[in-house]
CSV table of C-alpha atoms and ligand atoms in Angstrom, one decimal:
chain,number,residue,atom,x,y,z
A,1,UNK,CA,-17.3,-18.6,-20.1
A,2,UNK,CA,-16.4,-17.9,-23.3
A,3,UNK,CA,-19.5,-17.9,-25.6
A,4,UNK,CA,-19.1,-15.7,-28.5
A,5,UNK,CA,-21.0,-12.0,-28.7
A,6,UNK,CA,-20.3,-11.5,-32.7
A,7,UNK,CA,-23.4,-11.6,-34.4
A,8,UNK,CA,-23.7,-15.1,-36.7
A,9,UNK,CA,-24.1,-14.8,-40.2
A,10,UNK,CA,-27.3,-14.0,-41.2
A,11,UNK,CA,-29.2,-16.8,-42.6
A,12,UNK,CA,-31.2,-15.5,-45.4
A,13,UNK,CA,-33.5,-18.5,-46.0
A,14,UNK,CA,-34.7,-18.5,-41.8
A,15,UNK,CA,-35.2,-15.0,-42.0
A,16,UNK,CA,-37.8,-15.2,-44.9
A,17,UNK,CA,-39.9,-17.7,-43.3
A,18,UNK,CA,-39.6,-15.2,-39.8
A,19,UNK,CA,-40.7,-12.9,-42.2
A,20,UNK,CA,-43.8,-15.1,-43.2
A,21,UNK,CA,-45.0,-15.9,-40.1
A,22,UNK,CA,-44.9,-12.9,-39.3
A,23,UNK,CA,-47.0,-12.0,-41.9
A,24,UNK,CA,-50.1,-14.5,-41.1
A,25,UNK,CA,-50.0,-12.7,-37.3
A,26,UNK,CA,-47.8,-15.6,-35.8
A,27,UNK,CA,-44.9,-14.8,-33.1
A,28,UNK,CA,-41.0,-14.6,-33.6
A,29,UNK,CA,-38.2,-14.3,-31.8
A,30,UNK,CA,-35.6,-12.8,-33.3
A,31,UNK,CA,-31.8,-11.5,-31.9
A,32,UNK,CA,-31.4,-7.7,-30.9
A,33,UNK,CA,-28.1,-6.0,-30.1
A,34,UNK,CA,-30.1,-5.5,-26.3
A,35,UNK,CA,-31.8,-9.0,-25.5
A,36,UNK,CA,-33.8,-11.1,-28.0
A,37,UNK,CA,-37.6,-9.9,-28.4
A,38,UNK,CA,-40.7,-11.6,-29.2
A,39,UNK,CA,-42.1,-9.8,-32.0
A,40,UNK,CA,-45.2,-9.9,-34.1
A,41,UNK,CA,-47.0,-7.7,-36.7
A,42,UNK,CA,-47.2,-4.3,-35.0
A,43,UNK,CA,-50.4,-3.4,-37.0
A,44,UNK,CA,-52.3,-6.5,-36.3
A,45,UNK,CA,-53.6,-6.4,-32.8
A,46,UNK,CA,-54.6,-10.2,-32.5
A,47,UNK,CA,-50.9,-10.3,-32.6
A,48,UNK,CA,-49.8,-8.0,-30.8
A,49,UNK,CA,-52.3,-9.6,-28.6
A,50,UNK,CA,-50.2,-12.7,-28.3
A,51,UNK,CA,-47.5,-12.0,-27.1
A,52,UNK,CA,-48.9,-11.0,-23.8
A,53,UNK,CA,-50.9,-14.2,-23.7
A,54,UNK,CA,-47.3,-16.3,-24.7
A,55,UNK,CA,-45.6,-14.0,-22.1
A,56,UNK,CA,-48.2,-14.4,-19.2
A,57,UNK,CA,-48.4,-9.7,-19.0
A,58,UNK,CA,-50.8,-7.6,-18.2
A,59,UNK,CA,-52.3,-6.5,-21.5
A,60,UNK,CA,-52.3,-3.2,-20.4
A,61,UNK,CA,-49.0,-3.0,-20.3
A,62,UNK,CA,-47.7,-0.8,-23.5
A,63,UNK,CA,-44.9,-2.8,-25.7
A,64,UNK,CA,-42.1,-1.1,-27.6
A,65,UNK,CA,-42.8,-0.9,-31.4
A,66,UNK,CA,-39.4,-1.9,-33.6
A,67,UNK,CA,-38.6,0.6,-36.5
A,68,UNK,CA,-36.5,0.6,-39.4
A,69,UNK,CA,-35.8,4.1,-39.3
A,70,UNK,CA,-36.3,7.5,-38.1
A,71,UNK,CA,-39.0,8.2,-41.0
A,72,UNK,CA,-41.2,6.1,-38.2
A,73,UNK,CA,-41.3,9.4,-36.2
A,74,UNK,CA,-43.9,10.7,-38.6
A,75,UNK,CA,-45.7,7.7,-39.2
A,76,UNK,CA,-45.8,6.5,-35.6
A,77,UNK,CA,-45.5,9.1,-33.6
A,78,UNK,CA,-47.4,12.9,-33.3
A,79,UNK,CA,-46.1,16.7,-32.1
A,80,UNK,CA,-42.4,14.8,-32.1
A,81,UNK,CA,-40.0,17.6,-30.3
A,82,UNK,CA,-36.8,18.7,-31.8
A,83,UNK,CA,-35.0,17.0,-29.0
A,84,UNK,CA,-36.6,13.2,-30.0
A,85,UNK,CA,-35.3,13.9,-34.1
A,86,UNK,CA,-31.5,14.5,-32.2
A,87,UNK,CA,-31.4,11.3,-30.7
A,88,UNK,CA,-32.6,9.2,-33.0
A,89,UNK,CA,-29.8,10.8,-35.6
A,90,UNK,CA,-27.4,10.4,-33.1
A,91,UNK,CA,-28.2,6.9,-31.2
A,92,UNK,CA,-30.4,5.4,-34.1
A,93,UNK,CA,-30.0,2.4,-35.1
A,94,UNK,CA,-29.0,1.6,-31.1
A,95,UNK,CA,-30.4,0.6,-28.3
A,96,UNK,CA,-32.5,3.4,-27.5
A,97,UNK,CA,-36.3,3.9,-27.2
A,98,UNK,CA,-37.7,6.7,-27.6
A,99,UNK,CA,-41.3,7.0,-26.0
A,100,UNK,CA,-43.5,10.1,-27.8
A,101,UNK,CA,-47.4,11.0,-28.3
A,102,UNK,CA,-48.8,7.6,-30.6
A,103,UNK,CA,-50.3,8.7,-34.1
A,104,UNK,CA,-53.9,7.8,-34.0
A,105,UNK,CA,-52.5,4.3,-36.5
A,106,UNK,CA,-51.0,2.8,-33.5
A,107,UNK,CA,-53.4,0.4,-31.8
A,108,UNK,CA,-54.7,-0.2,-28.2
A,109,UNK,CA,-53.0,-3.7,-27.9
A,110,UNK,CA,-49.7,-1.5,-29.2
A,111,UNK,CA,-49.5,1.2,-26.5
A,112,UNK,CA,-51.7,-0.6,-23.6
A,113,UNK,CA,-54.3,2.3,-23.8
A,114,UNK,CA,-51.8,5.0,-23.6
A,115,UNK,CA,-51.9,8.1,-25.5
A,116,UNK,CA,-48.0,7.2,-26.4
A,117,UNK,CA,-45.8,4.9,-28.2
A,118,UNK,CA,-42.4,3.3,-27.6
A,119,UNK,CA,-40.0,3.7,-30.9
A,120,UNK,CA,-36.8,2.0,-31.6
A,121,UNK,CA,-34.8,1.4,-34.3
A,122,UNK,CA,-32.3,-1.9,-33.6
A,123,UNK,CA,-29.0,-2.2,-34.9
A,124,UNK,CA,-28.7,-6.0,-34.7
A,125,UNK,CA,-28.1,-7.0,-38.3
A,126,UNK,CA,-30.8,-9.9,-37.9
A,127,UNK,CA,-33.3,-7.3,-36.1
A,128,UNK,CA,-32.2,-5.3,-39.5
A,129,UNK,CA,-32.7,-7.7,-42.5
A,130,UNK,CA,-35.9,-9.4,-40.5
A,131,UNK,CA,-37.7,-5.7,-40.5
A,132,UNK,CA,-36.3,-5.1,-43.9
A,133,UNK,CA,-38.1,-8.7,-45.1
A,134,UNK,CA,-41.4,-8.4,-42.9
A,135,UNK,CA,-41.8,-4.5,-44.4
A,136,UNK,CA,-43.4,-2.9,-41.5
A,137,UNK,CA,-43.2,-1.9,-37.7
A,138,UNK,CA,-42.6,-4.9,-35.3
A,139,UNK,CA,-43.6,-5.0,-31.7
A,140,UNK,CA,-41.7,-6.7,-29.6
A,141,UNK,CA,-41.3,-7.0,-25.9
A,142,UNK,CA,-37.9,-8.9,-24.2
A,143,UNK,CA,-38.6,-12.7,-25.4
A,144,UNK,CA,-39.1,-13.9,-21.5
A,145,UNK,CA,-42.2,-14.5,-19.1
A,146,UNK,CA,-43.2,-12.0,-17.5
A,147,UNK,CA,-41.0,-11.0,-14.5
A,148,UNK,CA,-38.2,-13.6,-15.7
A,149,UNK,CA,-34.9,-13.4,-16.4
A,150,UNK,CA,-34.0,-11.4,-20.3
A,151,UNK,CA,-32.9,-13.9,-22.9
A,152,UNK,CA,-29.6,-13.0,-24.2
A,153,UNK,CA,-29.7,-16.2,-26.0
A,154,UNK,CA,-31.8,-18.2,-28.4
A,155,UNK,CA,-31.6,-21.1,-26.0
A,156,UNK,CA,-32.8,-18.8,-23.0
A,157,UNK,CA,-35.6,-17.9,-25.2
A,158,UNK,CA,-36.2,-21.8,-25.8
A,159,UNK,CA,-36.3,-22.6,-22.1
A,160,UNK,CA,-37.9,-19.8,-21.1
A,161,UNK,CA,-40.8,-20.0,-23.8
A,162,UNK,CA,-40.4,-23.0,-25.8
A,163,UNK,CA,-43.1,-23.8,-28.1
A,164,UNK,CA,-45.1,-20.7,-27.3
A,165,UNK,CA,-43.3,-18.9,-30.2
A,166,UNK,CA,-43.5,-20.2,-33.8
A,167,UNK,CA,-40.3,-19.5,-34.3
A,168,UNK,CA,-37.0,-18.2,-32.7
A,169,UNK,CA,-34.3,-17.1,-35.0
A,170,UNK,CA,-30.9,-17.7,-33.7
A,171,UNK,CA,-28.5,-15.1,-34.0
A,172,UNK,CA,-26.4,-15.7,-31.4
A,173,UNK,CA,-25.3,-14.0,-28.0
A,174,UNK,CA,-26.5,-10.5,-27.5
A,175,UNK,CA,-23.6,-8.4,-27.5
A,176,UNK,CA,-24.8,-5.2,-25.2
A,177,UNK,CA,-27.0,-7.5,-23.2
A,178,UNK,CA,-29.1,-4.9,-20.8
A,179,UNK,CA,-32.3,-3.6,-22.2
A,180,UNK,CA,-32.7,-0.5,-24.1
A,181,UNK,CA,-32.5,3.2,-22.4
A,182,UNK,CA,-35.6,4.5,-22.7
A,183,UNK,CA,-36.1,8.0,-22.5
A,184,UNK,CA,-39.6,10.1,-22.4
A,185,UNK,CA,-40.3,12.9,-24.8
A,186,UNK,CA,-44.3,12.9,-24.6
A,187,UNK,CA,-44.6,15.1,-22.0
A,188,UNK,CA,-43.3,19.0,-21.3
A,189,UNK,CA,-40.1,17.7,-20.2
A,190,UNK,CA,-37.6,14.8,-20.7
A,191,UNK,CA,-36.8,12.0,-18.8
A,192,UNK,CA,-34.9,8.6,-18.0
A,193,UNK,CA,-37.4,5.7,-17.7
A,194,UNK,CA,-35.0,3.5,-17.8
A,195,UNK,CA,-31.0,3.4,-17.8
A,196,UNK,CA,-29.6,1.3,-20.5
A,197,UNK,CA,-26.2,1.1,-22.3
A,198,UNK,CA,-26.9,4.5,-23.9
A,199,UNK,CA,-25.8,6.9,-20.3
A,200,UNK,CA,-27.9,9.5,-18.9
A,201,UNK,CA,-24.3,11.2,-19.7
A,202,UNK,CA,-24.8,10.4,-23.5
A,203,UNK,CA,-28.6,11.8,-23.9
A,204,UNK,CA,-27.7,14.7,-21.4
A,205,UNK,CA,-24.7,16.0,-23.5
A,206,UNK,CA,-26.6,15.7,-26.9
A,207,UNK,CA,-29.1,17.7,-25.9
A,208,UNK,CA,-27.2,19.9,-23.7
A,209,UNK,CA,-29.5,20.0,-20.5
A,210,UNK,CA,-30.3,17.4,-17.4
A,211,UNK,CA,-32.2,14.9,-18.0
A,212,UNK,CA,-33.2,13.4,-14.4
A,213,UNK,CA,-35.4,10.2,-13.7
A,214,UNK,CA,-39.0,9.9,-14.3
A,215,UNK,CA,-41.2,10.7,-11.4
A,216,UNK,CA,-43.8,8.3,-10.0
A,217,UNK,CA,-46.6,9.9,-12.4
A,218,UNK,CA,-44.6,8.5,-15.5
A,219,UNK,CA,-46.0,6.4,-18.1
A,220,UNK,CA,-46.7,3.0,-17.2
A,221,UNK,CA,-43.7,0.8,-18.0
A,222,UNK,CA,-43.0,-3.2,-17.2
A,223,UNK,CA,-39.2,-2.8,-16.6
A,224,UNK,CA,-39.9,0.0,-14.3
A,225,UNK,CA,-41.9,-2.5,-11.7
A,226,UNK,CA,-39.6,-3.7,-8.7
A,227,UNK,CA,-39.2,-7.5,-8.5
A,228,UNK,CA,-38.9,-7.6,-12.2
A,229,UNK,CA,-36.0,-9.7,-14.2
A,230,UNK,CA,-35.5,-12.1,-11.3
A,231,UNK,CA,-33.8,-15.3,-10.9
A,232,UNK,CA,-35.9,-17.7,-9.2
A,233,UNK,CA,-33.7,-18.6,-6.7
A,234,UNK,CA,-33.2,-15.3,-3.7
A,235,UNK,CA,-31.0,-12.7,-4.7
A,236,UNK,CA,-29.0,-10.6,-2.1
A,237,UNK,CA,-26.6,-7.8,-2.7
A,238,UNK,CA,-23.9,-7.3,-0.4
A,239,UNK,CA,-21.0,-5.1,-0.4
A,240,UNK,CA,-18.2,-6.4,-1.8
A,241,UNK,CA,-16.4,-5.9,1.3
A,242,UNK,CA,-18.8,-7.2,3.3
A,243,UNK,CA,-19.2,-10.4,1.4
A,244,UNK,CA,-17.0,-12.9,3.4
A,245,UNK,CA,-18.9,-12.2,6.5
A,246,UNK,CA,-22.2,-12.5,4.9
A,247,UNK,CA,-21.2,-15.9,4.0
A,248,UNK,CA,-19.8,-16.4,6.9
A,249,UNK,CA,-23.0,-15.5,8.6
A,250,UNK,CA,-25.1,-17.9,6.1
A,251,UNK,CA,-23.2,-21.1,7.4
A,252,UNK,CA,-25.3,-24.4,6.4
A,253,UNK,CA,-26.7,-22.6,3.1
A,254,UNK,CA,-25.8,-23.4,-0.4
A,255,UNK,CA,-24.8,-20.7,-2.2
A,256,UNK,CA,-24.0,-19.2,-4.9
A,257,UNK,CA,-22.2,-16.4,-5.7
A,258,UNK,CA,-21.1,-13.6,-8.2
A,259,UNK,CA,-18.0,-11.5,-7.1
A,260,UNK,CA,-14.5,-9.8,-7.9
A,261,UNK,CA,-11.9,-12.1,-7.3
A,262,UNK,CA,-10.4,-9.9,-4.4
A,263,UNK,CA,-14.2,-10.4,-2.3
A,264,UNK,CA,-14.2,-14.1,-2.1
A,265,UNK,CA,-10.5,-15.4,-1.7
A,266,UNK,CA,-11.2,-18.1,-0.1
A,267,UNK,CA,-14.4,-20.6,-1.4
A,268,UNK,CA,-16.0,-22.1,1.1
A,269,UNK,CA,-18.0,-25.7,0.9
A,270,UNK,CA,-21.2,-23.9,1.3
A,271,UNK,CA,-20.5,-22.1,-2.0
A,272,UNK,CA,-21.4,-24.3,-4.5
A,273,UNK,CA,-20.7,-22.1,-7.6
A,274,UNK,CA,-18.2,-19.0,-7.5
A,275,UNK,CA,-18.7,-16.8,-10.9
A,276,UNK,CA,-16.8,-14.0,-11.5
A,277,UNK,CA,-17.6,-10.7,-11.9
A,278,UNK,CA,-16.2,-9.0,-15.1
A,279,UNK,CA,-14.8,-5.5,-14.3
A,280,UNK,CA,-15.8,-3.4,-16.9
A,281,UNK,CA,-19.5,-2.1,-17.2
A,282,UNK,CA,-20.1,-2.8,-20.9
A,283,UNK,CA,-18.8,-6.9,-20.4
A,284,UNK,CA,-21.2,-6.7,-16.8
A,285,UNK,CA,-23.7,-5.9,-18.9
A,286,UNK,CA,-23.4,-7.9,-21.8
A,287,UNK,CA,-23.0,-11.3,-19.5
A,288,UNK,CA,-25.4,-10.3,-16.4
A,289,UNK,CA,-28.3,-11.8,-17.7
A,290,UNK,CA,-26.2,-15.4,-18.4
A,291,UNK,CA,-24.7,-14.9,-15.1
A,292,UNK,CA,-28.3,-14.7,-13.2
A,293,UNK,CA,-29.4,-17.8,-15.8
A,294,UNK,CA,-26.3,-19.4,-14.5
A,295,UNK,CA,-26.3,-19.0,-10.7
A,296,UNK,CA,-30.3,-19.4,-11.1
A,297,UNK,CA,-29.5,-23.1,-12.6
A,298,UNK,CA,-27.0,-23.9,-9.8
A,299,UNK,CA,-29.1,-25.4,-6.7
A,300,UNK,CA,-28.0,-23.0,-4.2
A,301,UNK,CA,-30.9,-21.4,-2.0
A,302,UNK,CA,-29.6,-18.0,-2.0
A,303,UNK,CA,-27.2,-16.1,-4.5
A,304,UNK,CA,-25.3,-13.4,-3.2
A,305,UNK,CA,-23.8,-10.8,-5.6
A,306,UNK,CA,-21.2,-7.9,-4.8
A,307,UNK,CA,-22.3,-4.8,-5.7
A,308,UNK,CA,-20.8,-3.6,-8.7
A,309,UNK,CA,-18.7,-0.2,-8.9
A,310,UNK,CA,-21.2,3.1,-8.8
A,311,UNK,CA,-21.3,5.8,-11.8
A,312,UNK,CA,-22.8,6.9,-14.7
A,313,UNK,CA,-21.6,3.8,-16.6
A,314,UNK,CA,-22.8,1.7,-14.2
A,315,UNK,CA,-26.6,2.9,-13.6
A,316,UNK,CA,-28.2,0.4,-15.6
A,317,UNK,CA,-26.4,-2.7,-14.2
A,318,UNK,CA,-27.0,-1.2,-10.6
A,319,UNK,CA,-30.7,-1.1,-11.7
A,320,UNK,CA,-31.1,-4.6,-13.1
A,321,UNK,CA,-29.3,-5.6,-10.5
A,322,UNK,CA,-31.4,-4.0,-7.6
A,323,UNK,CA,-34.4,-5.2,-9.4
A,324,UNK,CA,-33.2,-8.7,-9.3
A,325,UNK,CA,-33.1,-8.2,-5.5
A,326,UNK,CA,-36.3,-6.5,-5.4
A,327,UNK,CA,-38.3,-9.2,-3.9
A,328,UNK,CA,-36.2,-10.6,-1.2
A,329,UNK,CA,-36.3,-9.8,2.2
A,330,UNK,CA,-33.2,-7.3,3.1
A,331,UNK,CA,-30.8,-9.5,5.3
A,332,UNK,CA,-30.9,-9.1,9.1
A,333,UNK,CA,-27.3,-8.4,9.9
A,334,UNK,CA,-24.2,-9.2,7.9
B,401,LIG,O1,-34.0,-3.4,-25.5
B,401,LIG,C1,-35.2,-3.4,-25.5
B,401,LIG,O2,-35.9,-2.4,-25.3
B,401,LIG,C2,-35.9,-4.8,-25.7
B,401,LIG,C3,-35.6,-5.3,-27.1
B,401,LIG,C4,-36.4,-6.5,-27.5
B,401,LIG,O3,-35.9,-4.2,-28.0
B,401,LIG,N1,-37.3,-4.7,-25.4
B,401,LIG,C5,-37.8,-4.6,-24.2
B,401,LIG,O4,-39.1,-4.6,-24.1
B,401,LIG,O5,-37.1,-4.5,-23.2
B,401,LIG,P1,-39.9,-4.8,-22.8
B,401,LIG,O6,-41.4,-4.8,-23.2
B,401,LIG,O7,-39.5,-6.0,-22.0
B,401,LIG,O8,-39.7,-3.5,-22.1
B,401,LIG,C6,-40.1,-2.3,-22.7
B,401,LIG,C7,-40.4,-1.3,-21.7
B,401,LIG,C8,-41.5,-1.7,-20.8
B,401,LIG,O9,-41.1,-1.3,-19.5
B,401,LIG,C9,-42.6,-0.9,-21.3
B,401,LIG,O10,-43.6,-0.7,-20.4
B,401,LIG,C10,-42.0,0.3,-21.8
B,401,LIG,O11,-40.8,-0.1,-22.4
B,401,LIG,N2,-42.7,1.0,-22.8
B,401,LIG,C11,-43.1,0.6,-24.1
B,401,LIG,N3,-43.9,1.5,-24.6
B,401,LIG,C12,-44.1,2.5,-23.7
B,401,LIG,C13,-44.8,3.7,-23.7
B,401,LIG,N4,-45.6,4.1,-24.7
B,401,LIG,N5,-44.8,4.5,-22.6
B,401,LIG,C14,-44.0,4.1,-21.6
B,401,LIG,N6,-43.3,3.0,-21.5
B,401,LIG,C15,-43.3,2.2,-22.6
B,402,LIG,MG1,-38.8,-7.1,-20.5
């Protein structure tokens, strides 16, 4: 595959009428350097609204509010901590979200009924000139159903959600392509709630001290759910070494599979679509969500993926990954 991950020129014209319907409470999708989002006007809660009727979520469930800058931390945001202001000067705009106490502007539909709020400042330059046009806060959850597949695409948005959204600006092909890390600064002490392209190793050495993962009384949050950003179609992960015998094991089931080149040499007929793992994290990351579009699309039954490479770099794949997985039944033998 060779679909191109530079951002297309901005057009100026579709971005004022996003801007617009934005403004009369309608719903956009618009390109992020993470996945696309479906935004609307952050401080009209009919719209915030929505969304989670277009996305089919629990309205309870809080959605991340799009910034244009770290001034938002006073506007948004109350008692912010030393330690939120350094990562949004360091990682801001990027794909990080920074979840703090909520100022008493930020509605109910906004924060699902949560005394906190979900910052972050994208660096797409679409995400960029749309917040610049629209003048104000956006919120914006990934532009899918709930419990599908990301859209790192404006067509994935388009088959995913089609004419629930009034419009979907295409910017092209999302060029980190995993969520945003999300780390948690409301509380006495700091955590991961979610690895993203930003490492644990990143936040953890501009602030200078560990930050580990939530525990099971963090705040609520959608990606943290298991059987969430699933294919339709079974997913098992295998690994790698263990993947010929797997299919082996699965003779008489179509499948389709996502591996290093070493793990299946040979293809046998039963696998009816061989993709390729890429081998660094960041190019993982950026195409996973195509790849799981792509082996979702192919007929097979089951799709088997090698487990990728362990490490800091690697966390958030292994945890999209795992979450893909989530729901199926763990295989009986290998
Ligand atoms: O990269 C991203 O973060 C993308 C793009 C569009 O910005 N957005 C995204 O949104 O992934 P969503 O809604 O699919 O996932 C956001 C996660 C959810 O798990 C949500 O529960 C959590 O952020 N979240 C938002 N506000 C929160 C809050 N106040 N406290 C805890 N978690 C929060
Ligand atoms: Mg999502």
């Amino acid at each position: 595959m060779t679909e191109s991950h530079a951002a297309r020129p901005i057009d100026s014209a579709a971005i004022a009428r996003a801007a617009e319907v934005l403004t009369r409470g309608g719903l956009v999708a618009f390109p992020t350097e993470t996945v696309y989002g479906l935004g609307a006007d952050a401080s009209n809660p009919t719209a915030v609204r929505a969304i989670f009727a277009a996305k089919g979520r629990p309205a309870d469930h809080p959605v991340i509010v799009h910034v244009t800058d770290a001034g938002a931390l006073d506007t948004k945001a109350r008692d912010v901590p030393p330690a939120a202001r350094r990562l949004a000067a360091r990682f801001w705009p990027g794909p990080l979200t920074l979840v703090l106490k909520r100022a008493a502007c930020v509605d109910d539909a906004v924060t699902g009924g949560q005394d906190t709020v979900g910052l972050r400042c994208p660096a797409h330059p679409w995400a960029s000139a749309l917040l610049a046009a629209f003048g104000g806060a956006l919120a914006a959850p990934s532009a899918n159903r709930f419990g599908r597949i990301s859209p790192t695409t404006a067509a994935h948005v388009r088959a995913d959600l089609g004419d629930r959204v009034d419009l979907i600006l295409d910017g092209g092909a999302c060029p980190v392509g995993i969520e945003s890390t999300i780390v948690d600064l409301s509380g006495p002490a700091t955590r991961l709630l979610r690895p993203g392209s930003i490492t644990r190793t990143q936040i953890e050495a501009e602030l200078g001290q560990p930050v580990p993962d939530a525990g099971p009384d963090a705040p609520r949050a959608s990606g943290r759910l298991e059987q969430h950003y699933a294919p339709s179609t079974p997913v098992e992960l295998v690994p790698a070494g263990a993947l010929a015998a797997r299919v082996n094991a699965l003779r008489g089931e179509r499948l389709a599979v996502l591996a290093p080149a070493a793990a299946l040499l040979d293809r046998p007929a039963q696998v009816v679509a061989r993709l390729l793992a890429p081998t660094a994290a960041s190019e993982y990351g950026r195409r996973l969500y195509a790849l799981l579009h792509e082996l979702d699309a192919t007929g097979a039954v089951r799709i088997l993926i090698a487990e990728p490479p362990a490490g800091p770099d690697w966390d958030a794949v292994q945890d999209r990954l795992r979450r893909a997985a989530a729901t199926q039944e763990m295989p009986h033998s290998l």
